[in-house]
Coordinates of C-alpha atoms in Angstrom, one line a residue:
M1 CA -22.5 44.0 35.2
S2 CA -25.5 42.8 37.1
S3 CA -26.1 39.2 37.8
V4 CA -29.1 39.3 35.6
N5 CA -27.2 40.7 32.6
S6 CA -24.4 38.2 33.2
S7 CA -26.8 35.3 33.1
A8 CA -28.3 36.7 29.9
V9 CA -24.9 36.9 28.2
S10 CA -24.0 33.4 29.2
Y11 CA -27.3 32.1 27.9
A12 CA -26.9 33.9 24.6
K13 CA -23.4 32.4 24.2
T14 CA -24.8 29.0 24.9
Q15 CA -27.5 29.4 22.3
S16 CA -25.2 30.7 19.6
V17 CA -22.9 27.7 19.7
G18 CA -24.2 24.5 18.1
N19 CA -22.9 21.1 19.0
A20 CA -20.6 19.1 16.7
T21 CA -23.3 16.8 15.5
E22 CA -25.5 19.8 14.4
S23 CA -22.7 21.7 12.7
G24 CA -20.6 19.0 11.1
D25 CA -20.3 18.4 7.4
R26 CA -22.0 15.3 5.9
I27 CA -21.3 12.8 3.1
V28 CA -23.9 13.2 0.4
W29 CA -22.5 11.3 -2.6
V30 CA -20.4 8.3 -3.2
N31 CA -19.3 7.0 -6.6
L32 CA -17.6 3.6 -7.2
S33 CA -15.9 2.5 -10.4
L34 CA -14.2 -0.7 -11.5
A35 CA -11.4 -0.3 -14.1
F36 CA -9.0 -2.8 -15.6
L37 CA -5.4 -1.6 -16.2
P38 CA -3.7 -3.7 -18.9
L39 CA 0.0 -4.5 -18.6
A40 CA 2.1 -4.2 -21.7
T41 CA 3.8 -7.6 -21.0
P42 CA 2.5 -10.5 -19.0
V43 CA 4.3 -10.6 -15.7
S44 CA 5.7 -13.7 -14.0
D45 CA 7.2 -14.2 -10.5
A46 CA 8.0 -17.4 -8.8
K47 CA 4.3 -18.3 -8.3
V48 CA 4.0 -18.6 -12.0
L49 CA 7.2 -20.7 -12.5
T50 CA 6.1 -23.1 -9.8
G51 CA 2.7 -23.5 -11.5
R52 CA 0.6 -21.9 -8.8
Q53 CA -0.6 -18.9 -10.8
K54 CA -0.9 -17.7 -14.4
P55 CA 1.1 -14.7 -15.7
L56 CA -0.4 -11.4 -14.6
T57 CA -1.9 -9.4 -17.6
E58 CA -4.0 -6.7 -15.9
V59 CA -4.7 -5.1 -12.5
A60 CA -8.3 -4.5 -11.3
I61 CA -8.7 -1.0 -9.7
I62 CA -11.7 -0.2 -7.5
V63 CA -12.0 3.6 -7.1
A64 CA -14.2 5.5 -4.6
E65 CA -15.0 9.2 -5.0
I66 CA -16.7 10.8 -2.1
E67 CA -18.2 14.3 -1.9
T68 CA -19.8 16.2 1.0
R69 CA -22.6 18.7 1.5
D70 CA -20.0 21.4 1.9
G71 CA -18.3 20.5 -1.3
F72 CA -15.2 18.6 -0.1
Q73 CA -14.0 15.7 -2.2
G74 CA -11.8 12.7 -1.7
I75 CA -10.5 9.8 -3.9
G76 CA -9.3 6.4 -2.8
F77 CA -8.7 3.0 -4.4
S78 CA -8.2 -0.6 -3.8
Y79 CA -6.9 -3.2 -6.3
S80 CA -6.6 -6.8 -7.1
K81 CA -4.0 -8.7 -9.2
R82 CA -5.6 -11.6 -11.0
A83 CA -8.9 -12.7 -9.5
G84 CA -11.0 -10.8 -7.0
G85 CA -11.5 -7.3 -8.5
Q86 CA -15.1 -7.8 -9.3
G87 CA -15.8 -9.3 -5.9
I88 CA -14.2 -6.3 -4.1
Y89 CA -16.3 -3.9 -6.3
A90 CA -19.5 -5.8 -5.7
H91 CA -19.1 -5.8 -1.9
A92 CA -18.1 -2.1 -1.9
C93 CA -21.4 -1.4 -3.8
E94 CA -23.4 -3.3 -1.2
I95 CA -22.0 -1.2 1.7
A96 CA -21.6 2.2 0.0
D97 CA -24.9 3.6 1.2
A98 CA -23.7 3.3 4.9
L99 CA -21.6 6.4 4.3
I100 CA -24.4 8.7 3.3
G101 CA -25.2 11.2 6.1
E102 CA -22.0 10.5 8.0
D103 CA -19.6 13.2 9.1
P104 CA -16.5 12.6 6.9
N105 CA -14.2 13.5 9.7
D106 CA -15.3 10.6 11.8
I107 CA -13.2 8.1 9.9
D108 CA -12.7 5.5 12.6
K109 CA -16.5 5.5 13.3
I110 CA -17.2 5.1 9.6
Y111 CA -14.7 2.3 9.3
T112 CA -16.3 0.4 12.2
K113 CA -19.8 1.0 10.6
L114 CA -18.6 -0.4 7.3
L115 CA -17.1 -3.5 9.0
W116 CA -20.4 -4.2 10.7
A117 CA -22.2 -3.7 7.4
G118 CA -20.4 -6.7 6.0
A119 CA -19.8 -8.6 9.2
S120 CA -21.1 -11.9 7.9
V121 CA -18.1 -12.2 5.5
G122 CA -15.5 -11.4 8.1
R123 CA -13.0 -8.8 9.0
S124 CA -10.2 -9.6 6.6
G125 CA -9.6 -10.5 3.0
M126 CA -12.1 -9.2 0.4
A127 CA -14.4 -7.8 3.2
V128 CA -11.9 -5.2 4.2
Q129 CA -10.4 -4.7 0.8
A130 CA -13.8 -3.4 -0.2
I131 CA -13.6 -0.8 2.6
S132 CA -10.2 0.4 1.6
P133 CA -11.3 2.8 -1.3
F134 CA -13.7 4.6 1.1
D135 CA -11.3 4.8 4.0
I136 CA -8.4 6.1 1.8
A137 CA -10.8 8.6 0.1
L138 CA -11.8 9.9 3.6
W139 CA -8.2 10.4 4.6
D140 CA -7.5 12.1 1.3
M141 CA -10.5 14.4 1.9
K142 CA -9.4 15.2 5.5
A143 CA -5.9 16.3 4.3
R144 CA -7.4 18.3 1.5
R145 CA -9.7 20.0 3.9
A146 CA -6.7 20.9 6.1
Q147 CA -4.9 22.1 2.9
L148 CA -2.0 19.7 3.6
P149 CA -0.3 16.7 2.0
L150 CA -1.5 13.6 3.8
A151 CA 2.1 13.0 5.1
K152 CA 2.0 16.5 6.8
L153 CA -1.5 15.8 8.3
L154 CA -0.2 12.6 9.8
G155 CA 3.0 14.2 11.0
A156 CA 5.9 13.6 8.6
H157 CA 9.4 12.6 9.9
R158 CA 10.9 13.3 6.4
D159 CA 10.1 15.1 3.1
S160 CA 11.3 12.2 1.0
V161 CA 11.5 8.4 1.3
Q162 CA 14.3 6.1 0.0
C163 CA 12.8 4.2 -2.9
Y164 CA 13.6 0.8 -4.7
N165 CA 12.4 -0.6 -7.9
T166 CA 10.7 -4.0 -8.3
S167 CA 9.1 -3.9 -11.8
G168 CA 12.4 -4.3 -13.7
G169 CA 13.4 -7.6 -12.0
F170 CA 10.6 -10.0 -12.6
L171 CA 11.4 -13.6 -13.6
H172 CA 9.8 -13.3 -17.1
T173 CA 12.5 -10.8 -17.9
P174 CA 15.7 -12.2 -19.5
L175 CA 18.8 -11.5 -17.5
D176 CA 20.3 -9.2 -20.1
Q177 CA 17.1 -7.0 -20.0
V178 CA 17.2 -7.1 -16.2
I179 CA 20.7 -5.6 -16.3
K180 CA 19.5 -2.9 -18.7
N181 CA 16.5 -2.2 -16.5
V182 CA 18.9 -1.8 -13.5
A183 CA 20.9 0.8 -15.5
I184 CA 17.7 2.7 -16.4
S185 CA 16.4 2.7 -12.9
R186 CA 19.7 4.1 -11.5
E187 CA 19.7 6.8 -14.2
N188 CA 16.2 7.8 -13.2
G189 CA 17.2 8.2 -9.6
I190 CA 16.2 5.0 -7.9
G191 CA 17.8 4.1 -4.6
G192 CA 17.6 0.3 -4.6
I193 CA 16.8 -2.7 -6.8
K194 CA 14.7 -5.8 -6.0
L195 CA 15.2 -9.0 -7.9
K196 CA 12.6 -11.8 -8.0
V197 CA 13.9 -15.3 -7.0
G198 CA 12.1 -18.4 -5.8
Q199 CA 12.0 -20.4 -9.1
P200 CA 12.4 -24.2 -9.0
N201 CA 16.0 -24.0 -10.2
T202 CA 17.8 -22.4 -7.3
A203 CA 21.1 -22.3 -9.2
E204 CA 19.4 -20.0 -11.8
D205 CA 18.3 -17.7 -9.0
L206 CA 21.9 -17.5 -7.8
R207 CA 23.2 -16.9 -11.3
R208 CA 20.9 -14.0 -11.9
L209 CA 21.6 -12.6 -8.4
T210 CA 25.3 -12.8 -8.9
A211 CA 25.1 -10.9 -12.2
V212 CA 22.9 -8.1 -10.8
R213 CA 25.2 -7.7 -7.7
Q214 CA 28.2 -7.4 -10.0
T215 CA 26.4 -4.8 -12.1
L216 CA 25.4 -2.7 -9.0
G217 CA 28.6 -3.0 -7.1
D218 CA 29.0 -4.2 -3.5
D219 CA 27.2 -1.5 -1.7
F220 CA 24.2 -0.4 -3.8
P221 CA 21.0 -1.5 -2.0
L222 CA 19.8 -4.9 -3.4
M223 CA 16.8 -7.0 -2.2
V224 CA 15.4 -10.3 -3.3
D225 CA 11.8 -11.6 -3.3
A226 CA 10.8 -15.3 -3.3
N227 CA 7.1 -14.7 -3.3
Q228 CA 6.4 -17.5 -0.7
Q229 CA 7.8 -20.3 -2.9
W230 CA 10.4 -21.9 -0.6
D231 CA 9.8 -24.5 2.1
R232 CA 11.7 -24.0 5.4
E233 CA 14.7 -26.2 4.4
T234 CA 15.2 -24.4 1.1
A235 CA 14.8 -21.0 2.7
I236 CA 17.5 -21.6 5.2
R237 CA 19.9 -23.0 2.6
M238 CA 19.2 -20.2 0.2
G239 CA 19.4 -17.6 2.9
R240 CA 22.9 -18.8 3.9
K241 CA 24.1 -18.9 0.3
M242 CA 22.8 -15.3 -0.2
E243 CA 24.5 -13.9 2.9
Q244 CA 27.5 -13.1 0.6
F245 CA 25.4 -10.6 -1.5
N246 CA 25.0 -8.0 1.3
L247 CA 21.2 -7.9 0.7
V248 CA 18.9 -5.3 2.4
W249 CA 16.4 -8.1 2.9
I250 CA 15.1 -11.5 1.7
E251 CA 11.3 -11.1 1.1
E252 CA 8.6 -13.6 1.5
P253 CA 10.9 -16.7 1.7
L254 CA 8.0 -18.8 3.2
D255 CA 4.2 -19.0 3.1
A256 CA 2.8 -15.6 4.3
Y257 CA 1.1 -17.2 7.3
D258 CA 4.1 -19.2 8.5
V259 CA 4.9 -17.0 11.5
E260 CA 7.0 -19.6 13.2
G261 CA 9.1 -20.4 10.1
H262 CA 9.7 -16.7 9.4
A263 CA 10.7 -16.2 13.1
A264 CA 13.2 -19.0 12.9
L265 CA 14.7 -17.6 9.7
T266 CA 14.9 -14.1 11.2
A267 CA 16.8 -15.5 14.2
A268 CA 19.1 -17.7 12.1
L269 CA 20.3 -15.4 9.3
D270 CA 22.3 -12.2 9.3
T271 CA 20.3 -11.0 6.2
P272 CA 17.1 -9.3 7.4
I273 CA 13.7 -10.9 6.6
A274 CA 10.8 -9.0 5.1
T275 CA 7.2 -10.2 4.8
G276 CA 3.6 -9.1 5.3
E277 CA 2.3 -7.9 1.9
M278 CA -0.3 -10.7 1.6
L279 CA -1.8 -10.2 5.0
T280 CA -5.2 -8.5 5.0
S281 CA -5.9 -7.3 8.5
F282 CA -4.3 -5.6 11.6
R283 CA -4.7 -8.8 13.6
E284 CA -2.6 -10.8 11.0
H285 CA 0.1 -8.3 11.2
E286 CA -0.1 -8.3 14.9
Q287 CA 0.7 -12.0 15.0
L288 CA 3.7 -11.3 12.7
I289 CA 5.1 -8.5 14.8
L290 CA 4.5 -10.0 18.2
G291 CA 5.9 -13.3 16.9
N292 CA 9.3 -11.7 15.9
A293 CA 8.7 -13.1 12.5
S294 CA 10.5 -10.4 10.4
D295 CA 12.9 -7.5 10.5
F296 CA 10.8 -5.5 7.9
V297 CA 7.0 -5.3 8.0
Q298 CA 5.4 -4.9 4.6
P299 CA 1.7 -3.9 5.0
D300 CA -0.4 -2.9 2.0
A301 CA -3.0 -0.2 2.8
P302 CA -5.5 -1.3 0.1
R303 CA -5.1 -5.0 1.3
V304 CA -5.5 -4.4 5.1
G305 CA -8.6 -2.3 4.8
G306 CA -7.2 1.2 4.2
I307 CA -5.2 3.9 6.0
T308 CA -7.0 3.5 9.4
P309 CA -5.8 -0.1 10.1
F310 CA -2.4 0.7 8.4
L311 CA -1.8 3.3 11.0
Q312 CA -2.5 0.8 13.7
I313 CA 0.1 -1.6 12.2
M314 CA 2.6 1.3 11.9
D315 CA 2.2 2.1 15.6
L316 CA 2.6 -1.5 16.7
A317 CA 5.6 -2.1 14.4
A318 CA 7.4 1.1 15.6
R319 CA 6.9 0.2 19.3
H320 CA 8.6 -3.1 18.5
G321 CA 11.4 -1.6 16.5
R322 CA 10.5 -3.1 13.2
K323 CA 11.5 -1.4 9.9
L324 CA 8.8 -0.6 7.3
A325 CA 8.6 -1.3 3.6
P326 CA 5.0 -1.0 2.4
H327 CA 4.0 -3.1 -0.6
F328 CA 3.0 -1.6 -4.0
A329 CA 0.6 1.5 -4.2
M330 CA 3.4 4.0 -3.8
E331 CA 0.8 6.8 -4.4
I332 CA -0.6 6.0 -1.0
H333 CA 2.3 4.6 0.8
I334 CA 4.7 7.5 0.3
H335 CA 2.7 9.5 2.8
L336 CA 2.5 6.7 5.3
A337 CA 6.2 5.9 5.0
A338 CA 7.1 9.6 5.5
A339 CA 5.2 9.5 8.8
Y340 CA 7.0 6.4 10.2
P341 CA 9.6 7.2 12.9
I342 CA 12.2 4.6 11.6
E343 CA 13.7 5.2 8.2
P344 CA 11.6 3.2 5.8
W345 CA 11.7 2.0 2.1
L346 CA 9.1 2.7 -0.6
E347 CA 8.4 0.3 -3.4
H348 CA 8.5 1.8 -6.9
F349 CA 6.0 0.5 -9.5
E350 CA 5.2 2.6 -12.5
W351 CA 2.2 0.4 -13.3
L352 CA -0.4 2.8 -11.9
N353 CA 1.0 5.9 -13.5
P354 CA -1.6 6.1 -16.3
L355 CA -4.4 6.3 -13.8
F356 CA -3.5 9.7 -12.5
N357 CA -2.9 13.2 -14.0
E358 CA 0.0 13.8 -11.5
Q359 CA 3.2 11.8 -11.0
L360 CA 5.7 11.3 -8.1
E361 CA 9.2 12.6 -8.4
L362 CA 12.5 10.7 -7.9
R363 CA 15.7 12.4 -6.9
D364 CA 19.0 11.0 -5.5
G365 CA 17.5 7.6 -4.6
R366 CA 14.4 9.0 -2.9
M367 CA 10.8 9.7 -3.7
L368 CA 9.8 13.2 -2.9
I369 CA 6.6 14.3 -1.0
S370 CA 4.8 16.8 -3.2
D371 CA 3.1 19.9 -1.8
R372 CA -0.2 18.9 -3.3
H373 CA -3.0 18.5 -0.8
G374 CA -4.3 15.1 0.3
L375 CA -2.8 12.1 -1.6
G376 CA -2.1 14.6 -4.4
F377 CA -3.7 12.8 -7.3
S378 CA -6.7 13.2 -9.6
L379 CA -8.1 10.5 -12.0
S380 CA -7.0 10.7 -15.6
E381 CA -9.2 10.4 -18.7
Q382 CA -7.4 7.1 -19.4
A383 CA -8.7 5.8 -16.0
R384 CA -12.2 6.7 -17.1
R385 CA -11.8 5.0 -20.4
W386 CA -10.6 1.7 -18.7
T387 CA -13.7 1.8 -16.4
T388 CA -16.2 -1.0 -17.0
L389 CA -18.7 -0.5 -14.1
T390 CA -19.9 2.4 -12.0
H391 CA -22.3 2.7 -9.1
S392 CA -23.4 5.8 -7.2
V393 CA -25.4 6.4 -4.0
G394 CA -26.7 9.8 -2.8
K395 CA -26.8 13.0 -4.7
R396 CA -24.0 15.5 -5.6
P397 CA -24.4 18.9 -4.0

């Protein structure tokens, strides 16, 4: 081939290949909705018994549905228990138009853009909880586009995650019903039980814990959760009394931001310490991890701003040898826990089941990763009926 012809072929190849900016897909439509999921029975943990909160009667759910020019779709959600749902929804509505025209694959870029869109209200708390539905929806879309479950897109270490139940052990539930709930959970294939503690009468905590441990036997995985209601002195005393129960962990014994106190407990007790569910940014979790403040980290993807910051927390926690037990939202966290290198725990709450057409499957103490693409969920008609507000930007293709 002559040099002239060779140059012509090279030029033709150059002209036929567009750059990524020109050829990439684009977000053209975003829909937000606010729904209130009612709970059959008002729920109380230690924060209610100590007078700091009222019983929980409903959960606010903020859902983002995103669609692209090429017809790809993704669904994500955030939530709030008690106050805050309408605030998260309102801020999400304010920043939603920043997604229009963006390539949905550029998730980190979009996350940063949304942070700057609401920079005046900060980079934690409600500001990032409003970003969560968008970020989670984009990861859902990315996995669907790849025709993979999200866990497989991220790189799964396992096809199932050991799973414990929380919803049957709240403090509003009489002890005899807690015992019945324990039996039901085990029959349904649960792998661990968490019992709420932290009420003003510590003797009652120990009475309930003793009864549950006797019901389960010595070796069945059992955790307790004080929901931040102990001071340092009470926490160390109760921690020492609870050493006999062979607990997997003691959760939130102290205020969520007491890194120093949690570190002291972690060093003093044989029973592992777990905390982190109330933190709302990567930086807050960074302080917890670098401060050696717990054995288990418990990030919550909707609370920290979505899957993007959650993955940063996972990476840091793994590098420091921490175990992982994400809080709530098992529909999202099963995929993230499956991708964690150290064997994690998944928290089982059936509360959100009515929102989705699909359900997760329990078997032999573990929650299974389904073969459905993305997160593997679609919104139910019940979720639509519970919706009170909607807001859309852009135009569906």
